């Protein structure tokens, strides 16, 4: 079945550091890929998405490129801020039958000033 | 913010008691979902609905039932709560064709003693 694997957390960085959170997936067909973010005490919210190979999703300084050859969708940001501290979830859109999301386990990110 | 509320926000109950969680939306979205969030597992789909009285099972549906008698309300029932159902429960909504761009509620923290 479809699955998503994220890098183990937690990740702790200093402000203005470069961020990479790795995400790889296993899927049949050509799923859409997503990054969701969960700030403390809140529900998840969509951060960015890519719907086909080589697409780049971007939002709030975050980027991720849909790499079909490596089945990856790594999240990057050039200069993180304290306000980026959150849990980040990679997800794929299951295209078999009903439309459902399959989530990775989440990566907790803490940014220190 | 999408108009999604969940009630109650916190609940402590005892093993063997029935529990119902409510999700209410004001967006008139067709699809509604119930997830549970547990450390190391990310979010896992319990049940979802694709219209009034139309529901289907997700990945971890055992021990849970759902009902949707109105577009705006989606109820999750634990018929006889067990300690393994201690979790944070999230409701989400989406509207075709963007099934996977889901909007999440604030969550319900359920503790089963």
PDB file of C-alpha atoms in Angstrom:
ATOM      1  CA  UNK A   1       0.000   0.000   0.000  1.00  0.00           C
ATOM      2  CA  UNK A   2       0.897   3.662  -0.088  1.00  0.00           C
ATOM      3  CA  UNK A   3       3.166   4.978   2.652  1.00  0.00           C
ATOM      4  CA  UNK A   4       5.215   8.009   3.663  1.00  0.00           C
ATOM      5  CA  UNK A   5       8.454   8.033   5.640  1.00  0.00           C
ATOM      6  CA  UNK A   6       9.859  11.176   7.239  1.00  0.00           C
ATOM      7  CA  UNK A   7      13.174  11.795   8.909  1.00  0.00           C
ATOM      8  CA  UNK A   8      13.255  11.126  12.596  1.00  0.00           C
ATOM      9  CA  UNK A   9      12.850  14.064  14.896  1.00  0.00           C
ATOM     10  CA  UNK A  10      13.026  16.113  16.875  1.00  0.00           C
ATOM     11  CA  UNK A  11      15.076  18.642  14.941  1.00  0.00           C
ATOM     12  CA  UNK A  12      16.559  21.634  16.761  1.00  0.00           C
ATOM     13  CA  UNK A  13      18.152  24.533  14.895  1.00  0.00           C
ATOM     14  CA  UNK A  14      19.250  28.062  15.581  1.00  0.00           C
ATOM     15  CA  UNK A  15      17.462  30.999  14.032  1.00  0.00           C
ATOM     16  CA  UNK A  16      18.557  31.743  10.429  1.00  0.00           C
ATOM     17  CA  UNK A  17      19.848  28.192   9.897  1.00  0.00           C
ATOM     18  CA  UNK A  18      19.046  26.194   6.758  1.00  0.00           C
ATOM     19  CA  UNK A  19      16.343  23.570   7.163  1.00  0.00           C
ATOM     20  CA  UNK A  20      15.829  20.264   5.405  1.00  0.00           C
ATOM     21  CA  UNK A  21      13.238  17.704   6.481  1.00  0.00           C
ATOM     22  CA  UNK A  22      13.424  14.550   4.403  1.00  0.00           C
ATOM     23  CA  UNK A  23      10.341  12.777   3.089  1.00  0.00           C
ATOM     24  CA  UNK A  24      10.166   9.713   0.861  1.00  0.00           C
ATOM     25  CA  UNK A  25       7.115   7.867  -0.305  1.00  0.00           C
ATOM     26  CA  UNK A  26       5.922   4.561  -1.722  1.00  0.00           C
ATOM     27  CA  UNK A  27       2.922   4.707  -3.997  1.00  0.00           C
ATOM     28  CA  UNK A  28       1.315   3.200  -7.038  1.00  0.00           C
ATOM     29  CA  UNK A  29       0.543   5.655  -9.776  1.00  0.00           C
ATOM     30  CA  UNK A  30       1.254   9.364  -9.511  1.00  0.00           C
ATOM     31  CA  UNK A  31      -0.036  10.785  -6.253  1.00  0.00           C
ATOM     32  CA  UNK A  32      -0.112  14.432  -5.252  1.00  0.00           C
ATOM     33  CA  UNK A  33       2.260  15.310  -2.408  1.00  0.00           C
ATOM     34  CA  UNK A  34       1.746  17.681   0.489  1.00  0.00           C
ATOM     35  CA  UNK A  35       3.380  19.242   3.506  1.00  0.00           C
ATOM     36  CA  UNK A  36       1.132  20.102   6.418  1.00  0.00           C
ATOM     37  CA  UNK A  37       2.216  22.033   9.518  1.00  0.00           C
ATOM     38  CA  UNK A  38       0.839  21.843  13.051  1.00  0.00           C
ATOM     39  CA  UNK A  39       1.567  24.737  15.399  1.00  0.00           C
ATOM     40  CA  UNK A  40       1.351  24.091  19.141  1.00  0.00           C
ATOM     41  CA  UNK A  41      -2.193  23.436  20.318  1.00  0.00           C
ATOM     42  CA  UNK A  42      -3.708  23.663  16.844  1.00  0.00           C
ATOM     43  CA  UNK A  43      -4.923  21.442  14.051  1.00  0.00           C
ATOM     44  CA  UNK A  44      -2.941  20.847  10.882  1.00  0.00           C
ATOM     45  CA  UNK A  45      -2.873  23.343   8.055  1.00  0.00           C
ATOM     46  CA  UNK A  46      -1.700  22.946   4.494  1.00  0.00           C
ATOM     47  CA  UNK A  47       1.751  24.435   3.928  1.00  0.00           C
ATOM     48  CA  UNK A  48       2.422  23.533   0.291  1.00  0.00           C
ATOM     49  CA  UNK A  49       1.659  20.958  -2.374  1.00  0.00           C
ATOM     50  CA  UNK A  50       2.862  19.521  -5.687  1.00  0.00           C
ATOM     51  CA  UNK A  51       0.673  17.564  -8.046  1.00  0.00           C
ATOM     52  CA  UNK A  52       3.104  16.093 -10.585  1.00  0.00           C
ATOM     53  CA  UNK A  53       6.735  15.187 -11.084  1.00  0.00           C
ATOM     54  CA  UNK A  54       9.202  18.114 -11.021  1.00  0.00           C
ATOM     55  CA  UNK A  55       6.576  20.474  -9.604  1.00  0.00           C
ATOM     56  CA  UNK A  56       7.865  22.764  -6.867  1.00  0.00           C
ATOM     57  CA  UNK A  57       5.503  23.791  -4.101  1.00  0.00           C
ATOM     58  CA  UNK A  58       6.325  26.903  -2.108  1.00  0.00           C
ATOM     59  CA  UNK A  59       4.820  28.988   0.674  1.00  0.00           C
ATOM     60  CA  UNK A  60       6.105  31.204   3.515  1.00  0.00           C
ATOM     61  CA  UNK A  61       9.716  30.660   2.391  1.00  0.00           C
ATOM     62  CA  UNK A  62       9.362  26.868   2.419  1.00  0.00           C
ATOM     63  CA  UNK A  63       9.892  24.824  -0.740  1.00  0.00           C
ATOM     64  CA  UNK A  64       9.622  21.192  -1.771  1.00  0.00           C
ATOM     65  CA  UNK A  65      10.157  19.567  -5.176  1.00  0.00           C
ATOM     66  CA  UNK A  66       8.335  16.427  -6.320  1.00  0.00           C
ATOM     67  CA  UNK A  67      11.123  14.041  -7.342  1.00  0.00           C
ATOM     68  CA  UNK A  68       9.673  10.968  -8.999  1.00  0.00           C
ATOM     69  CA  UNK A  69      13.066   9.359  -9.694  1.00  0.00           C
ATOM     70  CA  UNK A  70      13.957   9.336  -6.002  1.00  0.00           C
ATOM     71  CA  UNK A  71      10.336   9.183  -4.716  1.00  0.00           C
ATOM     72  CA  UNK A  72      11.067  12.141  -2.475  1.00  0.00           C
ATOM     73  CA  UNK A  73       9.501  15.450  -1.437  1.00  0.00           C
ATOM     74  CA  UNK A  74      11.988  17.060   0.930  1.00  0.00           C
ATOM     75  CA  UNK A  75      11.005  20.273   2.712  1.00  0.00           C
ATOM     76  CA  UNK A  76      13.546  23.125   2.723  1.00  0.00           C
ATOM     77  CA  UNK A  77      13.810  26.655   4.023  1.00  0.00           C
ATOM     78  CA  UNK A  78      16.809  28.884   3.655  1.00  0.00           C
ATOM     79  CA  UNK A  79      16.583  30.806   6.933  1.00  0.00           C
ATOM     80  CA  UNK A  80      14.299  29.582   9.708  1.00  0.00           C
ATOM     81  CA  UNK A  81      12.661  31.712  12.357  1.00  0.00           C
ATOM     82  CA  UNK A  82      11.513  30.984  15.885  1.00  0.00           C
ATOM     83  CA  UNK A  83       7.940  31.164  14.607  1.00  0.00           C
ATOM     84  CA  UNK A  84       8.609  28.128  12.370  1.00  0.00           C
ATOM     85  CA  UNK A  85       8.727  25.885  15.442  1.00  0.00           C
ATOM     86  CA  UNK A  86       6.017  23.289  14.819  1.00  0.00           C
ATOM     87  CA  UNK A  87       5.412  19.702  13.753  1.00  0.00           C
ATOM     88  CA  UNK A  88       5.672  19.101  10.014  1.00  0.00           C
ATOM     89  CA  UNK A  89       3.856  16.272   8.247  1.00  0.00           C
ATOM     90  CA  UNK A  90       4.522  14.971   4.773  1.00  0.00           C
ATOM     91  CA  UNK A  91       1.503  13.375   3.096  1.00  0.00           C
ATOM     92  CA  UNK A  92       0.444  11.846  -0.177  1.00  0.00           C
ATOM     93  CA  UNK A  93      -2.949  11.833  -1.805  1.00  0.00           C
ATOM     94  CA  UNK A  94      -4.136   8.289  -2.275  1.00  0.00           C
ATOM     95  CA  UNK A  95      -5.440   8.029  -5.824  1.00  0.00           C
ATOM     96  CA  UNK A  96      -6.858   4.533  -5.409  1.00  0.00           C
ATOM     97  CA  UNK A  97     -10.600   4.731  -5.017  1.00  0.00           C
ATOM     98  CA  UNK A  98     -11.743   7.476  -2.663  1.00  0.00           C
ATOM     99  CA  UNK A  99      -9.499  10.451  -2.154  1.00  0.00           C
ATOM    100  CA  UNK A 100      -7.640  10.044   1.121  1.00  0.00           C
ATOM    101  CA  UNK A 101      -4.443  11.407   2.614  1.00  0.00           C
ATOM    102  CA  UNK A 102      -1.675   9.154   3.909  1.00  0.00           C
ATOM    103  CA  UNK A 103       0.543  10.930   6.456  1.00  0.00           C
ATOM    104  CA  UNK A 104       4.095  10.445   7.590  1.00  0.00           C
ATOM    105  CA  UNK A 105       4.785  10.271  11.298  1.00  0.00           C
ATOM    106  CA  UNK A 106       5.633  13.955  11.638  1.00  0.00           C
ATOM    107  CA  UNK A 107       8.857  15.800  12.458  1.00  0.00           C
ATOM    108  CA  UNK A 108       8.978  18.175  15.408  1.00  0.00           C
ATOM    109  CA  UNK A 109      11.048  21.275  14.668  1.00  0.00           C
ATOM    110  CA  UNK A 110      12.303  23.649  17.359  1.00  0.00           C
ATOM    111  CA  UNK A 111      14.061  26.883  16.462  1.00  0.00           C
ATOM    112  CA  UNK A 112      16.118  28.571  19.161  1.00  0.00           C
ATOM    113  CA  UNK A 113      16.767  32.322  19.081  1.00  0.00           C
TER     114      UNK A 113
ATOM    115  CA  UNK B   1      -9.843  30.220   9.039  1.00  0.00           C
ATOM    116  CA  UNK B   2     -12.191  27.483   7.921  1.00  0.00           C
ATOM    117  CA  UNK B   3     -15.211  27.240  10.189  1.00  0.00           C
ATOM    118  CA  UNK B   4     -14.648  23.921  11.904  1.00  0.00           C
ATOM    119  CA  UNK B   5     -15.353  23.288  15.552  1.00  0.00           C
ATOM    120  CA  UNK B   6     -14.976  20.161  17.615  1.00  0.00           C
ATOM    121  CA  UNK B   7     -16.654  19.319  20.878  1.00  0.00           C
ATOM    122  CA  UNK B   8     -15.719  18.575  23.507  1.00  0.00           C
ATOM    123  CA  UNK B   9     -12.133  19.818  23.347  1.00  0.00           C
ATOM    124  CA  UNK B  10     -11.068  17.667  26.266  1.00  0.00           C
ATOM    125  CA  UNK B  11     -12.657  14.582  27.768  1.00  0.00           C
ATOM    126  CA  UNK B  12     -11.682  12.062  30.393  1.00  0.00           C
ATOM    127  CA  UNK B  13     -13.745   8.895  30.568  1.00  0.00           C
ATOM    128  CA  UNK B  14     -13.547   5.384  31.908  1.00  0.00           C
ATOM    129  CA  UNK B  15     -13.032   2.120  30.105  1.00  0.00           C
ATOM    130  CA  UNK B  16     -16.273   0.622  28.815  1.00  0.00           C
ATOM    131  CA  UNK B  17     -18.247   3.864  28.583  1.00  0.00           C
ATOM    132  CA  UNK B  18     -19.630   5.190  25.285  1.00  0.00           C
ATOM    133  CA  UNK B  19     -18.205   8.438  23.969  1.00  0.00           C
ATOM    134  CA  UNK B  20     -19.359  10.685  21.128  1.00  0.00           C
ATOM    135  CA  UNK B  21     -17.244  13.412  19.579  1.00  0.00           C
ATOM    136  CA  UNK B  22     -18.797  16.035  17.381  1.00  0.00           C
ATOM    137  CA  UNK B  23     -17.423  17.909  14.405  1.00  0.00           C
ATOM    138  CA  UNK B  24     -19.329  20.887  13.075  1.00  0.00           C
ATOM    139  CA  UNK B  25     -18.517  22.870   9.918  1.00  0.00           C
ATOM    140  CA  UNK B  26     -19.941  26.048   8.445  1.00  0.00           C
ATOM    141  CA  UNK B  27     -18.208  25.711   5.062  1.00  0.00           C
ATOM    142  CA  UNK B  28     -20.735  23.396   3.389  1.00  0.00           C
ATOM    143  CA  UNK B  29     -17.889  21.078   2.354  1.00  0.00           C
ATOM    144  CA  UNK B  30     -18.940  17.678   1.087  1.00  0.00           C
ATOM    145  CA  UNK B  31     -16.142  15.551   2.555  1.00  0.00           C
ATOM    146  CA  UNK B  32     -15.496  15.142   6.267  1.00  0.00           C
ATOM    147  CA  UNK B  33     -12.879  13.009   7.999  1.00  0.00           C
ATOM    148  CA  UNK B  34     -11.969  11.738  11.446  1.00  0.00           C
ATOM    149  CA  UNK B  35      -8.302  11.119  12.274  1.00  0.00           C
ATOM    150  CA  UNK B  36      -6.478  10.120  15.394  1.00  0.00           C
ATOM    151  CA  UNK B  37      -3.005  11.434  16.190  1.00  0.00           C
ATOM    152  CA  UNK B  38      -0.589   9.352  18.230  1.00  0.00           C
ATOM    153  CA  UNK B  39       3.160   9.789  18.818  1.00  0.00           C
ATOM    154  CA  UNK B  40       5.184   7.994  16.163  1.00  0.00           C
ATOM    155  CA  UNK B  41       2.152   7.369  13.944  1.00  0.00           C
ATOM    156  CA  UNK B  42       1.323  10.739  12.501  1.00  0.00           C
ATOM    157  CA  UNK B  43      -2.355  10.983  11.643  1.00  0.00           C
ATOM    158  CA  UNK B  44      -4.361   7.893  10.820  1.00  0.00           C
ATOM    159  CA  UNK B  45      -7.755   7.963   9.169  1.00  0.00           C
ATOM    160  CA  UNK B  46     -10.590   6.421  11.186  1.00  0.00           C
ATOM    161  CA  UNK B  47     -13.659   7.069   9.014  1.00  0.00           C
ATOM    162  CA  UNK B  48     -14.691   9.569   6.414  1.00  0.00           C
ATOM    163  CA  UNK B  49     -17.877  10.805   4.807  1.00  0.00           C
ATOM    164  CA  UNK B  50     -18.484  11.836   1.219  1.00  0.00           C
ATOM    165  CA  UNK B  51     -21.993  13.127   1.749  1.00  0.00           C
ATOM    166  CA  UNK B  52     -24.990  12.972   4.058  1.00  0.00           C
ATOM    167  CA  UNK B  53     -25.423   9.361   5.200  1.00  0.00           C
ATOM    168  CA  UNK B  54     -22.472   8.288   3.019  1.00  0.00           C
ATOM    169  CA  UNK B  55     -19.549   7.056   5.069  1.00  0.00           C
ATOM    170  CA  UNK B  56     -16.679   4.620   4.711  1.00  0.00           C
ATOM    171  CA  UNK B  57     -13.939   3.087   6.806  1.00  0.00           C
ATOM    172  CA  UNK B  58     -10.393   4.290   7.068  1.00  0.00           C
ATOM    173  CA  UNK B  59      -7.196   2.654   8.191  1.00  0.00           C
ATOM    174  CA  UNK B  60      -8.072   2.251  11.908  1.00  0.00           C
ATOM    175  CA  UNK B  61     -11.851   1.942  12.078  1.00  0.00           C
ATOM    176  CA  UNK B  62     -12.200  -0.949  14.552  1.00  0.00           C
ATOM    177  CA  UNK B  63     -14.026   0.166  17.690  1.00  0.00           C
ATOM    178  CA  UNK B  64     -15.384   3.347  16.077  1.00  0.00           C
ATOM    179  CA  UNK B  65     -18.590   4.237  14.286  1.00  0.00           C
ATOM    180  CA  UNK B  66     -19.696   7.461  12.600  1.00  0.00           C
ATOM    181  CA  UNK B  67     -22.855   9.160  11.488  1.00  0.00           C
ATOM    182  CA  UNK B  68     -23.643  12.119   9.280  1.00  0.00           C
ATOM    183  CA  UNK B  69     -27.287  13.148   9.189  1.00  0.00           C
ATOM    184  CA  UNK B  70     -26.595  16.741   8.107  1.00  0.00           C
ATOM    185  CA  UNK B  71     -23.960  18.273   5.871  1.00  0.00           C
ATOM    186  CA  UNK B  72     -22.514  20.273   8.732  1.00  0.00           C
ATOM    187  CA  UNK B  73     -22.184  17.589  11.417  1.00  0.00           C
ATOM    188  CA  UNK B  74     -20.047  14.456  11.571  1.00  0.00           C
ATOM    189  CA  UNK B  75     -20.162  12.382  14.755  1.00  0.00           C
ATOM    190  CA  UNK B  76     -17.583   9.865  15.919  1.00  0.00           C
ATOM    191  CA  UNK B  77     -18.710   7.302  18.487  1.00  0.00           C
ATOM    192  CA  UNK B  78     -16.646   4.971  20.592  1.00  0.00           C
ATOM    193  CA  UNK B  79     -19.233   2.370  21.590  1.00  0.00           C
ATOM    194  CA  UNK B  80     -17.178   1.072  24.527  1.00  0.00           C
ATOM    195  CA  UNK B  81     -14.029   3.088  25.089  1.00  0.00           C
ATOM    196  CA  UNK B  82     -10.718   1.337  25.732  1.00  0.00           C
ATOM    197  CA  UNK B  83      -7.392   2.720  26.952  1.00  0.00           C
ATOM    198  CA  UNK B  84      -5.917   2.170  23.468  1.00  0.00           C
ATOM    199  CA  UNK B  85      -8.320   4.832  22.215  1.00  0.00           C
ATOM    200  CA  UNK B  86      -6.641   7.501  24.322  1.00  0.00           C
ATOM    201  CA  UNK B  87      -5.536   9.940  21.649  1.00  0.00           C
ATOM    202  CA  UNK B  88      -6.042  13.329  20.074  1.00  0.00           C
ATOM    203  CA  UNK B  89      -8.856  13.254  17.528  1.00  0.00           C
ATOM    204  CA  UNK B  90      -8.998  15.644  14.586  1.00  0.00           C
ATOM    205  CA  UNK B  91     -11.823  16.353  12.225  1.00  0.00           C
ATOM    206  CA  UNK B  92     -11.099  17.638   8.732  1.00  0.00           C
ATOM    207  CA  UNK B  93     -13.123  18.805   5.758  1.00  0.00           C
ATOM    208  CA  UNK B  94     -12.518  19.164   2.050  1.00  0.00           C
ATOM    209  CA  UNK B  95     -14.400  19.935  -1.123  1.00  0.00           C
ATOM    210  CA  UNK B  96     -14.019  18.185  -4.495  1.00  0.00           C
ATOM    211  CA  UNK B  97     -12.025  18.336  -6.633  1.00  0.00           C
ATOM    212  CA  UNK B  98      -9.429  19.408  -4.042  1.00  0.00           C
ATOM    213  CA  UNK B  99     -10.047  16.375  -1.839  1.00  0.00           C
ATOM    214  CA  UNK B 100      -6.580  16.419  -0.356  1.00  0.00           C
ATOM    215  CA  UNK B 101      -6.493  20.086   0.582  1.00  0.00           C
ATOM    216  CA  UNK B 102      -8.043  19.422   3.920  1.00  0.00           C
ATOM    217  CA  UNK B 103      -8.921  21.914   6.626  1.00  0.00           C
ATOM    218  CA  UNK B 104      -8.563  20.697  10.166  1.00  0.00           C
ATOM    219  CA  UNK B 105     -10.415  21.418  13.377  1.00  0.00           C
ATOM    220  CA  UNK B 106      -8.639  22.212  16.655  1.00  0.00           C
ATOM    221  CA  UNK B 107      -8.754  18.646  17.964  1.00  0.00           C
ATOM    222  CA  UNK B 108     -10.250  16.767  20.919  1.00  0.00           C
ATOM    223  CA  UNK B 109      -7.974  15.260  23.530  1.00  0.00           C
ATOM    224  CA  UNK B 110      -9.577  12.063  24.839  1.00  0.00           C
ATOM    225  CA  UNK B 111      -8.228  10.144  27.821  1.00  0.00           C
ATOM    226  CA  UNK B 112      -9.655   6.726  28.641  1.00  0.00           C
ATOM    227  CA  UNK B 113      -8.759   5.553  32.136  1.00  0.00           C
TER     228      UNK B 113
END
